[in-house]
């Protein structure tokens, strides 16, 4: 499958891959959909905890995928084209993967809003639910689910996608998920955390201003929250403060630049926002365990 790259919306082109398509500007209406071209290998990718369930569908390629709670034990599965992952976690988690095919590893992420879930639940069962349970699934195949996801993918890739069409497809998909993967056991009650579409806007701003001084007020404004409320909700979603998350993004980019370029360490420090090379080296060693020079010279 060949997909033309669109202009990336975030740093995902430099850290976990390239963002190909997104409806983030329409996502407050119920469904946030994004398509990523992932790198062949990723040692760790933070998956924030948000109120909405996350559905990941493999559009192309094949990979050995690991999942774990933060600092927990890795659990691996082999994912191929058409497989899906369903996650409903109230705590941040991590992913890693190693591509095992020559085809591009392309995935689609879908976040289903709570109002959308509640509306579908009411339509099916005639009453509201305080919390709606969905099963946790990894590398599963479902031809009917893939049919719905393929329609969403096609609409998302339109030069001008229809918000009305995406809403309708999102409703159909959600009804199907509740019918076939609803669960009365181990329900997760989400409290706090940023809605996925707001978190995506915050992360995009963080990534766009990666080399600039940290600006809490600007991030809180994007989230439409007070600074104190924003900090609490952000940490609930990611497990770290906004400033700590910025450091993580900077160090991840620095790691890639150290391995993929011959730029001097001092230049890389400047590219990721650190004017003081000594401070950059200290932070890098704290986060990675070795100095930038040791990381560059180490085994691939």
mmCIF file of C-alpha atoms in Angstrom:
data_model
loop_
_atom_site.group_PDB
_atom_site.id
_atom_site.type_symbol
_atom_site.label_atom_id
_atom_site.label_comp_id
_atom_site.label_asym_id
_atom_site.label_seq_id
_atom_site.Cartn_x
_atom_site.Cartn_y
_atom_site.Cartn_z
ATOM 1 C CA UNK A 1 0.000 0.000 0.000
ATOM 2 C CA UNK A 2 1.336 3.442 -0.956
ATOM 3 C CA UNK A 3 0.323 6.590 0.914
ATOM 4 C CA UNK A 4 1.600 10.021 -0.015
ATOM 5 C CA UNK A 5 2.955 11.888 2.970
ATOM 6 C CA UNK A 6 1.119 15.041 3.959
ATOM 7 C CA UNK A 7 2.687 17.861 5.941
ATOM 8 C CA UNK A 8 3.314 16.452 9.422
ATOM 9 C CA UNK A 9 1.521 18.187 12.263
ATOM 10 C CA UNK A 10 3.922 17.281 15.023
ATOM 11 C CA UNK A 11 7.332 16.040 16.039
ATOM 12 C CA UNK A 12 6.169 12.489 15.407
ATOM 13 C CA UNK A 13 8.099 12.767 12.125
ATOM 14 C CA UNK A 14 11.312 13.041 14.161
ATOM 15 C CA UNK A 15 10.676 10.769 17.136
ATOM 16 C CA UNK A 16 8.128 7.938 16.670
ATOM 17 C CA UNK A 17 7.432 8.448 12.937
ATOM 18 C CA UNK A 18 5.487 10.710 10.594
ATOM 19 C CA UNK A 19 1.942 11.885 11.139
ATOM 20 C CA UNK A 20 0.254 11.420 7.767
ATOM 21 C CA UNK A 21 -3.368 12.394 8.390
ATOM 22 C CA UNK A 22 -5.363 13.742 11.342
ATOM 23 C CA UNK A 23 -8.780 15.229 12.101
ATOM 24 C CA UNK A 24 -7.658 16.814 15.376
ATOM 25 C CA UNK A 25 -9.484 20.060 14.501
ATOM 26 C CA UNK A 26 -12.775 18.154 14.266
ATOM 27 C CA UNK A 27 -12.153 15.665 17.073
ATOM 28 C CA UNK A 28 -14.125 17.470 19.754
ATOM 29 C CA UNK A 29 -17.217 16.196 17.911
ATOM 30 C CA UNK A 30 -16.603 12.574 18.891
ATOM 31 C CA UNK A 31 -13.801 10.791 17.055
ATOM 32 C CA UNK A 32 -10.084 11.604 16.929
ATOM 33 C CA UNK A 33 -8.402 9.705 14.085
ATOM 34 C CA UNK A 34 -4.718 9.818 13.131
ATOM 35 C CA UNK A 35 -2.584 7.801 10.700
ATOM 36 C CA UNK A 36 1.146 7.389 11.428
ATOM 37 C CA UNK A 37 4.034 6.024 9.422
ATOM 38 C CA UNK A 38 6.139 4.564 12.220
ATOM 39 C CA UNK A 39 9.867 3.987 12.312
ATOM 40 C CA UNK A 40 11.059 0.409 11.853
ATOM 41 C CA UNK A 41 12.095 0.254 15.507
ATOM 42 C CA UNK A 42 10.988 2.093 18.640
ATOM 43 C CA UNK A 43 12.388 1.249 22.063
ATOM 44 C CA UNK A 44 9.749 3.135 24.028
ATOM 45 C CA UNK A 45 6.722 5.281 23.184
ATOM 46 C CA UNK A 46 4.622 6.770 25.955
ATOM 47 C CA UNK A 47 0.886 6.187 25.542
ATOM 48 C CA UNK A 48 -0.880 8.780 27.701
ATOM 49 C CA UNK A 49 -3.873 7.824 29.810
ATOM 50 C CA UNK A 50 -6.874 9.747 28.553
ATOM 51 C CA UNK A 51 -10.570 9.334 29.342
ATOM 52 C CA UNK A 52 -11.264 7.869 25.899
ATOM 53 C CA UNK A 53 -10.558 4.280 24.789
ATOM 54 C CA UNK A 54 -7.758 3.967 22.213
ATOM 55 C CA UNK A 55 -8.101 1.702 19.182
ATOM 56 C CA UNK A 56 -4.949 1.059 17.108
ATOM 57 C CA UNK A 57 -5.277 -0.629 13.703
ATOM 58 C CA UNK A 58 -2.362 -1.866 11.584
ATOM 59 C CA UNK A 59 -2.831 -0.408 8.096
ATOM 60 C CA UNK A 60 0.372 -1.794 6.610
ATOM 61 C CA UNK A 61 3.410 -3.815 7.627
ATOM 62 C CA UNK A 62 4.157 -6.241 10.433
ATOM 63 C CA UNK A 63 5.958 -5.843 13.758
ATOM 64 C CA UNK A 64 6.716 -7.458 17.085
ATOM 65 C CA UNK A 65 4.964 -5.145 19.538
ATOM 66 C CA UNK A 66 5.590 -4.867 23.271
ATOM 67 C CA UNK A 67 3.187 -3.328 25.777
ATOM 68 C CA UNK A 68 3.596 -2.569 29.461
ATOM 69 C CA UNK A 69 2.504 -0.291 32.260
ATOM 70 C CA UNK A 70 5.152 2.288 33.148
ATOM 71 C CA UNK A 71 8.224 0.408 34.422
ATOM 72 C CA UNK A 72 6.256 -2.845 34.373
ATOM 73 C CA UNK A 73 6.925 -6.124 32.566
ATOM 74 C CA UNK A 74 6.823 -6.182 28.764
ATOM 75 C CA UNK A 75 4.209 -8.349 27.035
ATOM 76 C CA UNK A 76 4.827 -9.060 23.349
ATOM 77 C CA UNK A 77 2.629 -9.968 20.402
ATOM 78 C CA UNK A 78 3.115 -10.232 16.650
ATOM 79 C CA UNK A 79 1.008 -7.652 14.813
ATOM 80 C CA UNK A 80 0.263 -7.778 11.083
ATOM 81 C CA UNK A 81 -1.869 -5.839 8.624
ATOM 82 C CA UNK A 82 -5.492 -5.764 9.787
ATOM 83 C CA UNK A 83 -4.738 -6.484 13.457
ATOM 84 C CA UNK A 84 -6.121 -4.148 16.093
ATOM 85 C CA UNK A 85 -5.287 -3.206 19.685
ATOM 86 C CA UNK A 86 -7.896 -1.896 22.134
ATOM 87 C CA UNK A 87 -6.710 -0.057 25.245
ATOM 88 C CA UNK A 88 -8.774 1.447 28.064
ATOM 89 C CA UNK A 89 -6.193 2.290 30.713
ATOM 90 C CA UNK A 90 -6.494 4.907 33.452
ATOM 91 C CA UNK A 91 -2.688 5.023 33.819
ATOM 92 C CA UNK A 92 0.031 5.833 31.256
ATOM 93 C CA UNK A 93 1.655 2.908 29.472
ATOM 94 C CA UNK A 94 4.483 2.231 27.035
ATOM 95 C CA UNK A 95 4.828 0.621 23.623
ATOM 96 C CA UNK A 96 7.870 -0.671 21.783
ATOM 97 C CA UNK A 97 8.141 -2.412 18.442
ATOM 98 C CA UNK A 98 10.466 -3.902 15.865
ATOM 99 C CA UNK A 99 9.248 -4.126 12.292
ATOM 100 C CA UNK A 100 9.534 -7.649 10.876
ATOM 101 C CA UNK A 101 8.543 -6.897 7.261
ATOM 102 C CA UNK A 102 9.808 -4.763 4.394
ATOM 103 C CA UNK A 103 6.459 -2.975 4.009
ATOM 104 C CA UNK A 104 6.094 0.394 5.728
ATOM 105 C CA UNK A 105 4.732 0.059 9.265
ATOM 106 C CA UNK A 106 1.635 2.283 9.166
ATOM 107 C CA UNK A 107 -0.989 2.413 11.916
ATOM 108 C CA UNK A 108 -4.207 4.297 12.565
ATOM 109 C CA UNK A 109 -5.062 5.553 16.063
ATOM 110 C CA UNK A 110 -8.680 6.207 17.035
ATOM 111 C CA UNK A 111 -9.904 7.793 20.262
ATOM 112 C CA UNK A 112 -13.650 7.434 20.946
ATOM 113 C CA UNK A 113 -15.047 10.299 23.005
ATOM 114 C CA UNK A 114 -17.049 9.561 26.144
ATOM 115 C CA UNK A 115 -20.169 11.382 24.822
ATOM 116 C CA UNK A 116 -19.975 9.194 21.708
ATOM 117 C CA UNK A 117 -19.708 6.050 23.839
ATOM 118 C CA UNK A 118 -22.538 7.172 26.085
ATOM 119 C CA UNK A 119 -24.776 7.952 23.111
ATOM 120 C CA UNK A 120 -24.101 4.549 21.533
ATOM 121 C CA UNK A 121 -24.675 2.794 24.868
ATOM 122 C CA UNK A 122 -28.019 4.574 25.306
ATOM 123 C CA UNK A 123 -29.016 3.675 21.741
ATOM 124 C CA UNK A 124 -28.294 -0.013 22.389
ATOM 125 C CA UNK A 125 -29.601 -0.429 25.923
ATOM 126 C CA UNK A 126 -31.995 2.461 26.477
ATOM 127 C CA UNK A 127 -30.304 3.873 29.555
ATOM 128 C CA UNK A 128 -27.145 5.710 30.492
ATOM 129 C CA UNK A 129 -24.034 4.128 31.978
ATOM 130 C CA UNK A 130 -21.825 5.803 34.535
ATOM 131 C CA UNK A 131 -18.814 3.937 33.166
ATOM 132 C CA UNK A 132 -18.615 1.883 30.013
ATOM 133 C CA UNK A 133 -16.364 -1.153 29.889
ATOM 134 C CA UNK A 134 -14.463 -2.405 26.843
ATOM 135 C CA UNK A 135 -12.132 -5.387 26.742
ATOM 136 C CA UNK A 136 -8.368 -4.933 26.566
ATOM 137 C CA UNK A 137 -7.201 -6.646 23.373
ATOM 138 C CA UNK A 138 -3.864 -7.032 21.568
ATOM 139 C CA UNK A 139 -3.135 -8.048 17.949
ATOM 140 C CA UNK A 140 -6.647 -9.328 17.217
ATOM 141 C CA UNK A 141 -8.326 -9.802 13.817
ATOM 142 C CA UNK A 142 -11.942 -8.833 13.110
ATOM 143 C CA UNK A 143 -13.012 -8.513 9.440
ATOM 144 C CA UNK A 144 -16.142 -6.501 10.260
ATOM 145 C CA UNK A 145 -14.233 -4.090 12.474
ATOM 146 C CA UNK A 146 -11.618 -3.741 9.732
ATOM 147 C CA UNK A 147 -14.399 -2.844 7.298
ATOM 148 C CA UNK A 148 -15.482 0.090 9.488
ATOM 149 C CA UNK A 149 -11.884 1.161 10.077
ATOM 150 C CA UNK A 150 -11.124 1.072 6.353
ATOM 151 C CA UNK A 151 -14.036 3.461 5.729
ATOM 152 C CA UNK A 152 -12.680 5.822 8.375
ATOM 153 C CA UNK A 153 -9.198 5.585 6.872
ATOM 154 C CA UNK A 154 -10.535 6.399 3.396
ATOM 155 C CA UNK A 155 -12.486 9.419 4.635
ATOM 156 C CA UNK A 156 -9.575 10.681 6.726
ATOM 157 C CA UNK A 157 -7.323 10.594 3.646
ATOM 158 C CA UNK A 158 -9.670 12.800 1.607
ATOM 159 C CA UNK A 159 -8.250 16.216 0.704
ATOM 160 C CA UNK A 160 -11.191 17.665 2.641
ATOM 161 C CA UNK A 161 -12.657 15.077 4.974
ATOM 162 C CA UNK A 162 -16.296 15.413 5.988
ATOM 163 C CA UNK A 163 -16.933 15.990 9.667
ATOM 164 C CA UNK A 164 -20.468 14.656 9.235
ATOM 165 C CA UNK A 165 -19.180 11.483 7.563
ATOM 166 C CA UNK A 166 -16.590 10.943 10.304
ATOM 167 C CA UNK A 167 -19.294 11.343 12.963
ATOM 168 C CA UNK A 168 -21.493 8.758 11.259
ATOM 169 C CA UNK A 169 -18.656 6.289 10.831
ATOM 170 C CA UNK A 170 -17.605 6.876 14.440
ATOM 171 C CA UNK A 171 -21.127 6.109 15.666
ATOM 172 C CA UNK A 172 -21.287 2.863 13.657
ATOM 173 C CA UNK A 173 -17.871 1.778 14.867
ATOM 174 C CA UNK A 174 -18.714 2.524 18.502
ATOM 175 C CA UNK A 175 -21.966 0.563 18.402
ATOM 176 C CA UNK A 176 -20.077 -2.412 16.949
ATOM 177 C CA UNK A 177 -17.381 -2.207 19.634
ATOM 178 C CA UNK A 178 -19.945 -2.108 22.460
ATOM 179 C CA UNK A 179 -21.865 -5.037 21.007
ATOM 180 C CA UNK A 180 -18.865 -7.285 20.473
ATOM 181 C CA UNK A 181 -16.220 -6.066 22.919
ATOM 182 C CA UNK A 182 -18.198 -4.546 25.758
ATOM 183 C CA UNK A 183 -17.315 -5.848 29.198
ATOM 184 C CA UNK A 184 -19.036 -5.815 32.573
ATOM 185 C CA UNK A 185 -15.775 -6.851 34.218
ATOM 186 C CA UNK A 186 -12.747 -4.749 35.067
ATOM 187 C CA UNK A 187 -14.454 -1.547 34.054
ATOM 188 C CA UNK A 188 -12.241 1.483 34.204
ATOM 189 C CA UNK A 189 -13.661 4.601 35.805
ATOM 190 C CA UNK A 190 -11.763 7.534 34.353
ATOM 191 C CA UNK A 191 -11.223 10.531 36.567
ATOM 192 C CA UNK A 192 -9.172 13.525 35.579
ATOM 193 C CA UNK A 193 -6.848 13.507 32.617
ATOM 194 C CA UNK A 194 -7.122 15.527 29.434
ATOM 195 C CA UNK A 195 -9.518 14.504 26.657
ATOM 196 C CA UNK A 196 -7.536 13.055 23.749
ATOM 197 C CA UNK A 197 -8.201 15.902 21.327
ATOM 198 C CA UNK A 198 -7.039 18.495 23.879
ATOM 199 C CA UNK A 199 -3.973 16.454 24.792
ATOM 200 C CA UNK A 200 -3.045 16.197 21.114
ATOM 201 C CA UNK A 201 -3.235 19.979 20.736
ATOM 202 C CA UNK A 202 -1.046 20.468 23.815
ATOM 203 C CA UNK A 203 1.531 17.936 22.626
ATOM 204 C CA UNK A 204 1.611 19.499 19.185
ATOM 205 C CA UNK A 205 2.365 22.908 20.706
ATOM 206 C CA UNK A 206 5.056 21.384 22.927
ATOM 207 C CA UNK A 207 6.637 19.730 19.911
ATOM 208 C CA UNK A 208 6.443 22.818 17.705
ATOM 209 C CA UNK A 209 8.157 24.898 20.400
ATOM 210 C CA UNK A 210 10.612 22.225 21.479
ATOM 211 C CA UNK A 211 13.697 24.440 21.225
ATOM 212 C CA UNK A 212 12.000 27.379 22.956
ATOM 213 C CA UNK A 213 11.741 28.089 26.703
ATOM 214 C CA UNK A 214 8.993 26.178 28.493
ATOM 215 C CA UNK A 215 5.714 28.141 28.571
ATOM 216 C CA UNK A 216 3.157 26.694 30.959
ATOM 217 C CA UNK A 217 0.640 29.486 30.391
ATOM 218 C CA UNK A 218 0.521 28.849 26.624
ATOM 219 C CA UNK A 219 -0.080 25.126 27.145
ATOM 220 C CA UNK A 220 -2.840 25.740 29.684
ATOM 221 C CA UNK A 221 -4.483 28.189 27.302
ATOM 222 C CA UNK A 222 -4.578 25.595 24.519
ATOM 223 C CA UNK A 223 -6.216 23.157 26.956
ATOM 224 C CA UNK A 224 -8.654 25.898 28.085
ATOM 225 C CA UNK A 225 -7.803 25.286 31.740
ATOM 226 C CA UNK A 226 -6.181 27.158 34.578
ATOM 227 C CA UNK A 227 -2.478 26.407 34.974
ATOM 228 C CA UNK A 228 -3.022 24.433 38.197
ATOM 229 C CA UNK A 229 -5.888 22.367 36.731
ATOM 230 C CA UNK A 230 -3.930 21.795 33.530
ATOM 231 C CA UNK A 231 -0.844 20.524 35.381
ATOM 232 C CA UNK A 232 -2.935 18.028 37.364
ATOM 233 C CA UNK A 233 -4.781 16.775 34.291
ATOM 234 C CA UNK A 234 -1.595 16.525 32.199
ATOM 235 C CA UNK A 235 0.201 14.486 34.862
ATOM 236 C CA UNK A 236 -2.839 12.228 35.179
ATOM 237 C CA UNK A 237 -2.608 11.537 31.449
ATOM 238 C CA UNK A 238 1.152 11.179 31.026
ATOM 239 C CA UNK A 239 2.514 10.334 34.471
ATOM 240 C CA UNK A 240 4.846 13.356 34.397
ATOM 241 C CA UNK A 241 4.562 17.137 34.597
ATOM 242 C CA UNK A 242 4.415 19.232 31.395
ATOM 243 C CA UNK A 243 7.998 20.436 31.891
ATOM 244 C CA UNK A 244 9.240 16.870 32.450
ATOM 245 C CA UNK A 245 7.439 15.773 29.296
ATOM 246 C CA UNK A 246 9.202 18.506 27.330
ATOM 247 C CA UNK A 247 12.541 17.210 28.624
ATOM 248 C CA UNK A 248 11.592 13.702 27.497
ATOM 249 C CA UNK A 249 10.759 14.967 24.000
ATOM 250 C CA UNK A 250 14.017 16.890 23.794
ATOM 251 C CA UNK A 251 16.108 13.925 24.894
ATOM 252 C CA UNK A 252 14.314 11.562 22.474
ATOM 253 C CA UNK A 253 15.057 13.943 19.605
ATOM 254 C CA UNK A 254 18.671 14.333 20.777
ATOM 255 C CA UNK A 255 19.084 10.531 20.768
ATOM 256 C CA UNK A 256 17.896 10.353 17.179
ATOM 257 C CA UNK A 257 20.123 13.221 16.070
ATOM 258 C CA UNK A 258 23.157 11.697 17.788
ATOM 259 C CA UNK A 259 22.654 8.425 15.939
ATOM 260 C CA UNK A 260 21.534 9.767 12.558
ATOM 261 C CA UNK A 261 23.733 12.855 12.076
ATOM 262 C CA UNK A 262 27.335 13.928 12.458
ATOM 263 C CA UNK A 263 26.409 17.245 14.058
ATOM 264 C CA UNK A 264 28.613 18.223 17.026
ATOM 265 C CA UNK A 265 27.026 17.602 20.420
ATOM 266 C CA UNK A 266 26.968 21.346 21.106
ATOM 267 C CA UNK A 267 24.895 21.913 17.947
ATOM 268 C CA UNK A 268 22.489 19.143 18.885
ATOM 269 C CA UNK A 269 22.102 20.685 22.338
ATOM 270 C CA UNK A 270 21.079 23.957 20.681
ATOM 271 C CA UNK A 271 18.677 22.189 18.313
ATOM 272 C CA UNK A 272 16.774 20.663 21.225
ATOM 273 C CA UNK A 273 16.643 23.845 23.268
ATOM 274 C CA UNK A 274 19.708 23.822 25.542
ATOM 275 C CA UNK A 275 22.090 26.771 25.389
ATOM 276 C CA UNK A 276 24.426 25.231 27.967
ATOM 277 C CA UNK A 277 26.119 22.039 26.663
ATOM 278 C CA UNK A 278 27.103 20.987 30.176
ATOM 279 C CA UNK A 279 23.482 21.206 31.374
ATOM 280 C CA UNK A 280 22.362 19.257 28.296
ATOM 281 C CA UNK A 281 24.934 16.536 28.986
ATOM 282 C CA UNK A 282 23.833 16.240 32.636
ATOM 283 C CA UNK A 283 20.152 15.950 31.672
ATOM 284 C CA UNK A 284 20.933 13.453 28.929
ATOM 285 C CA UNK A 285 22.896 11.217 31.293
ATOM 286 C CA UNK A 286 20.138 11.439 33.903
ATOM 287 C CA UNK A 287 17.493 10.370 31.378
ATOM 288 C CA UNK A 288 19.463 7.873 29.264
ATOM 289 C CA UNK A 289 22.140 6.626 31.657
ATOM 290 C CA UNK A 290 25.148 7.616 29.523
ATOM 291 C CA UNK A 291 26.580 10.878 28.201
ATOM 292 C CA UNK A 292 25.741 12.065 24.667
ATOM 293 C CA UNK A 293 29.219 11.085 23.422
ATOM 294 C CA UNK A 294 28.939 7.616 24.968
ATOM 295 C CA UNK A 295 25.487 7.203 23.427
ATOM 296 C CA UNK A 296 26.749 8.187 19.977
ATOM 297 C CA UNK A 297 29.715 5.817 20.189
ATOM 298 C CA UNK A 298 27.774 2.945 21.714
ATOM 299 C CA UNK A 299 26.415 -0.133 19.908
ATOM 300 C CA UNK A 300 23.424 0.446 17.640
#
